[in-house]
Amino acid sequence: MSGVEHSPAIAQALTEVGPRLKRLRTQRGVTLAALSEATGISKSTLSRLEAGQRRPSLELLLPISQAHQVPLDELVVAPEVGDPRIRLTPQRVNGNTVLPLTRQPGPLQTFKMILPATRCEPEPCTHEGYEWLYVLSGRLRLILADHDLVLAAGEAAEFDTRLPHWFGSTGEGPVELLSLFGRQGERMHVRAKPKAREAKAREGRAGG
């Protein structure tokens, strides 16, 4: 037990608990008095805990985590041990391979997608939200309202999903891409046009 208590990594993790508790409380605009009332822990104990003068324990941290409605591991960030790799499970959705990269619910969700070459028949749809696409490999066909675009690897597009839209393969092969989807108002501020269309637009301006 004494070996664990004197472990430098664990001692450092415990030292960081107090400032983390104070930061969480102040960010939420909660007073020591209000937190004391919610947890049953005295204001002096809470103050000493935040100042690092009181050793954190489960008896203290559990009521605080419940009062703030956050997981206990957000209050105590333990030293990293073991295998740091995250094993994500791909899903099959309408013939596409979809790998969710966002591990918690939130306004923005991120996916890695692999669209087969057979996904090439446009079926435009509309729904609430905003989407950002980045092509990793292959050629992505994007139909957005009256626009019919082809994006190559390294190109990106963003659009309001309330517009009729569809994206898939050009039929030449599979497409690998990143997709960030957010509810209305949540957007990425990155835009890119297909290089071929940019060149054609420049030629048109030069010819005019």
Short mmCIF file of C-alpha atoms in Angstrom, two decimals:
data_model
loop_
_atom_site.label_atom_id
_atom_site.label_comp_id
_atom_site.label_asym_id
_atom_site.label_seq_id
_atom_site.Cartn_x
_atom_site.Cartn_y
_atom_site.Cartn_z
CA MET A 1 0.00 0.00 0.00
CA SER A 2 2.81 2.41 0.90
CA GLY A 3 4.44 1.73 -2.46
CA VAL A 4 1.27 2.85 -4.23
CA GLU A 5 0.89 5.94 -2.05
CA HIS A 6 4.42 7.05 -2.81
CA SER A 7 4.28 6.34 -6.56
CA PRO A 8 5.32 9.61 -8.28
CA ALA A 9 2.71 9.17 -11.04
CA ILE A 10 -0.15 8.63 -8.59
CA ALA A 11 1.06 11.42 -6.32
CA GLN A 12 1.05 13.79 -9.30
CA ALA A 13 -2.48 12.67 -10.29
CA LEU A 14 -3.75 13.34 -6.76
CA THR A 15 -2.08 16.76 -6.72
CA GLU A 16 -4.04 17.75 -9.84
CA VAL A 17 -7.43 16.81 -8.37
CA GLY A 18 -7.86 20.00 -6.31
CA PRO A 19 -7.28 22.51 -9.13
CA ARG A 20 -9.50 20.40 -11.42
CA LEU A 21 -12.34 20.48 -8.86
CA LYS A 22 -12.08 24.25 -8.48
CA ARG A 23 -11.95 24.81 -12.23
CA LEU A 24 -15.04 22.64 -12.78
CA ARG A 25 -16.98 24.42 -10.04
CA THR A 26 -16.09 27.94 -11.17
CA GLN A 27 -16.77 27.15 -14.83
CA ARG A 28 -20.28 26.12 -13.85
CA GLY A 29 -20.81 29.15 -11.65
CA VAL A 30 -21.38 27.05 -8.50
CA THR A 31 -20.48 28.55 -5.13
CA LEU A 32 -18.83 26.60 -2.34
CA ALA A 33 -22.02 27.09 -0.30
CA ALA A 34 -24.20 25.63 -3.04
CA LEU A 35 -21.86 22.67 -3.56
CA SER A 36 -21.73 22.10 0.19
CA GLU A 37 -25.51 21.98 0.34
CA ALA A 38 -25.69 19.57 -2.62
CA THR A 39 -23.03 17.19 -1.31
CA GLY A 40 -23.31 17.45 2.47
CA ILE A 41 -19.59 18.25 2.64
CA SER A 42 -18.63 21.32 4.66
CA LYS A 43 -17.42 24.45 2.88
CA SER A 44 -14.12 24.33 4.75
CA THR A 45 -13.49 20.74 3.62
CA LEU A 46 -14.36 21.62 0.01
CA SER A 47 -12.09 24.67 0.15
CA ARG A 48 -9.17 22.64 1.56
CA LEU A 49 -9.77 19.92 -1.04
CA GLU A 50 -9.60 22.44 -3.89
CA ALA A 51 -6.49 24.03 -2.41
CA GLY A 52 -4.73 20.67 -2.18
CA GLN A 53 -4.70 20.76 1.61
CA ARG A 54 -7.06 17.80 1.92
CA ARG A 55 -6.30 14.42 0.38
CA PRO A 56 -9.02 13.39 -2.10
CA SER A 57 -10.96 10.24 -1.22
CA LEU A 58 -13.91 8.35 -2.69
CA GLU A 59 -16.11 9.55 0.18
CA LEU A 60 -15.47 13.14 -0.96
CA LEU A 61 -15.22 12.71 -4.72
CA LEU A 62 -18.32 10.58 -5.28
CA PRO A 63 -20.81 13.16 -3.92
CA ILE A 64 -19.01 15.91 -5.88
CA SER A 65 -19.13 13.95 -9.14
CA GLN A 66 -22.84 13.31 -8.57
CA ALA A 67 -23.51 16.97 -7.83
CA HIS A 68 -21.74 18.07 -11.03
CA GLN A 69 -23.18 15.09 -12.94
CA VAL A 70 -19.80 14.11 -14.38
CA PRO A 71 -18.02 10.73 -14.33
CA LEU A 72 -15.59 10.18 -11.50
CA ASP A 73 -12.73 9.73 -13.97
CA GLU A 74 -13.16 13.36 -15.06
CA LEU A 75 -12.25 14.42 -11.53
CA VAL A 76 -9.31 12.04 -11.20
CA VAL A 77 -7.25 11.51 -14.34
CA ALA A 78 -5.24 8.41 -13.54
CA PRO A 79 -1.78 7.86 -15.05
CA GLU A 80 -1.93 6.06 -18.40
CA VAL A 81 -1.10 2.39 -18.10
CA GLY A 82 -1.33 -0.60 -20.37
CA ASP A 83 -2.24 -0.55 -24.04
CA PRO A 84 -3.15 3.02 -25.14
CA ARG A 85 -4.75 1.85 -28.40
CA ILE A 86 -8.49 2.37 -28.87
CA ARG A 87 -10.22 -0.53 -30.59
CA LEU A 88 -13.15 0.76 -32.59
CA THR A 89 -15.71 -1.51 -34.21
CA PRO A 90 -16.70 -0.79 -37.82
CA GLN A 91 -20.39 -0.98 -38.68
CA ARG A 92 -22.11 -1.91 -41.94
CA VAL A 93 -24.73 0.68 -42.89
CA ASN A 94 -26.56 0.28 -46.21
CA GLY A 95 -23.55 -1.49 -47.70
CA ASN A 96 -21.08 1.14 -46.46
CA THR A 97 -18.40 0.57 -43.83
CA VAL A 98 -18.79 3.19 -41.08
CA LEU A 99 -16.36 3.66 -38.20
CA PRO A 100 -17.59 6.10 -35.50
CA LEU A 101 -14.62 8.16 -34.24
CA THR A 102 -16.52 10.26 -31.69
CA ARG A 103 -16.78 8.32 -28.44
CA GLN A 104 -19.23 10.61 -26.61
CA PRO A 105 -22.50 12.27 -27.63
CA GLY A 106 -22.20 15.91 -28.63
CA PRO A 107 -23.12 18.52 -31.24
CA LEU A 108 -20.50 17.23 -33.69
CA GLN A 109 -20.06 13.57 -34.62
CA THR A 110 -17.13 12.23 -36.65
CA PHE A 111 -17.08 9.12 -38.82
CA LYS A 112 -14.63 7.38 -41.11
CA MET A 113 -16.49 5.86 -44.05
CA ILE A 114 -15.61 3.50 -46.89
CA LEU A 115 -18.11 3.64 -49.74
CA PRO A 116 -18.02 0.74 -52.23
CA ALA A 117 -17.77 1.30 -55.97
CA THR A 118 -21.34 0.02 -56.25
CA ARG A 119 -22.64 3.05 -54.36
CA CYS A 120 -22.97 5.14 -57.50
CA GLU A 121 -26.71 5.59 -58.06
CA PRO A 122 -27.73 9.05 -56.73
CA GLU A 123 -30.56 9.08 -54.20
CA PRO A 124 -30.69 12.69 -52.92
CA CYS A 125 -32.22 13.31 -49.50
CA THR A 126 -32.70 16.19 -47.06
CA HIS A 127 -32.56 16.46 -43.25
CA GLU A 128 -31.60 18.89 -40.51
CA GLY A 129 -27.90 19.47 -39.93
CA TYR A 130 -24.57 20.43 -41.48
CA GLU A 131 -21.96 18.08 -42.92
CA TRP A 132 -18.25 18.34 -43.71
CA LEU A 133 -16.53 15.75 -45.91
CA TYR A 134 -12.81 15.11 -46.47
CA VAL A 135 -11.71 12.54 -49.07
CA LEU A 136 -8.86 10.28 -47.93
CA SER A 137 -8.64 8.12 -51.04
CA GLY A 138 -10.59 7.43 -54.22
CA ARG A 139 -12.94 9.81 -56.02
CA LEU A 140 -16.12 11.01 -54.33
CA ARG A 141 -19.13 12.15 -56.31
CA LEU A 142 -21.17 14.77 -54.47
CA ILE A 143 -24.56 15.93 -55.69
CA LEU A 144 -25.77 19.03 -53.89
CA ALA A 145 -28.94 20.71 -55.17
CA ASP A 146 -28.07 21.63 -58.80
CA HIS A 147 -24.34 20.89 -58.44
CA ASP A 148 -22.71 17.62 -59.50
CA LEU A 149 -19.11 17.56 -58.20
CA VAL A 150 -16.23 15.10 -58.06
CA LEU A 151 -13.77 15.39 -55.17
CA ALA A 152 -10.36 13.70 -55.23
CA ALA A 153 -8.15 12.69 -52.30
CA GLY A 154 -7.23 15.71 -50.16
CA GLU A 155 -10.30 17.75 -51.13
CA ALA A 156 -13.12 18.76 -48.81
CA ALA A 157 -16.66 20.07 -48.98
CA GLU A 158 -19.21 21.34 -46.49
CA PHE A 159 -22.92 21.87 -46.93
CA ASP A 160 -26.28 22.42 -45.29
CA THR A 161 -28.03 19.04 -45.26
CA ARG A 162 -31.41 20.71 -45.69
CA LEU A 163 -30.40 20.98 -49.36
CA PRO A 164 -31.03 17.87 -51.48
CA HIS A 165 -27.74 15.97 -51.36
CA TRP A 166 -26.10 12.59 -52.04
CA PHE A 167 -22.52 11.37 -52.11
CA GLY A 168 -20.96 8.14 -53.24
CA SER A 169 -18.43 6.60 -55.61
CA THR A 170 -17.94 7.67 -59.20
CA GLY A 171 -18.12 3.95 -59.99
CA GLU A 172 -14.35 3.72 -60.57
CA GLY A 173 -13.59 2.25 -57.16
CA PRO A 174 -14.26 2.57 -53.42
CA VAL A 175 -13.97 5.91 -51.64
CA GLU A 176 -12.52 6.44 -48.16
CA LEU A 177 -13.51 9.66 -46.38
CA LEU A 178 -13.98 11.45 -43.09
CA SER A 179 -17.43 12.83 -42.30
CA LEU A 180 -18.19 15.40 -39.60
CA PHE A 181 -21.89 15.86 -39.00
CA GLY A 182 -23.45 18.43 -36.72
CA ARG A 183 -26.87 19.70 -35.91
CA GLN A 184 -27.95 22.95 -37.56
CA GLY A 185 -25.60 25.80 -36.67
CA GLU A 186 -22.62 23.54 -35.93
CA ARG A 187 -20.24 23.72 -38.87
CA MET A 188 -16.64 23.43 -39.95
CA HIS A 189 -15.30 26.50 -41.71
CA VAL A 190 -13.33 24.71 -44.40
CA ARG A 191 -14.23 24.77 -48.07
CA ALA A 192 -12.54 23.30 -51.12
CA LYS A 193 -13.57 23.07 -54.76
CA PRO A 194 -12.54 20.23 -57.07
CA LYS A 195 -9.33 21.19 -58.83
CA ALA A 196 -10.72 20.47 -62.31
CA ARG A 197 -13.61 22.85 -61.78
CA GLU A 198 -11.33 25.53 -60.35
CA ALA A 199 -9.12 25.28 -63.43
CA LYS A 200 -12.15 25.44 -65.73
CA ALA A 201 -13.44 28.49 -63.83
CA ARG A 202 -10.09 30.24 -64.23
CA GLU A 203 -10.05 29.43 -67.95
CA GLY A 204 -13.55 30.87 -68.28
CA ARG A 205 -12.54 34.09 -66.54
CA ALA A 206 -9.43 34.38 -68.72
CA GLY A 207 -11.44 33.80 -71.88
CA GLY A 208 -14.01 36.45 -70.85
#
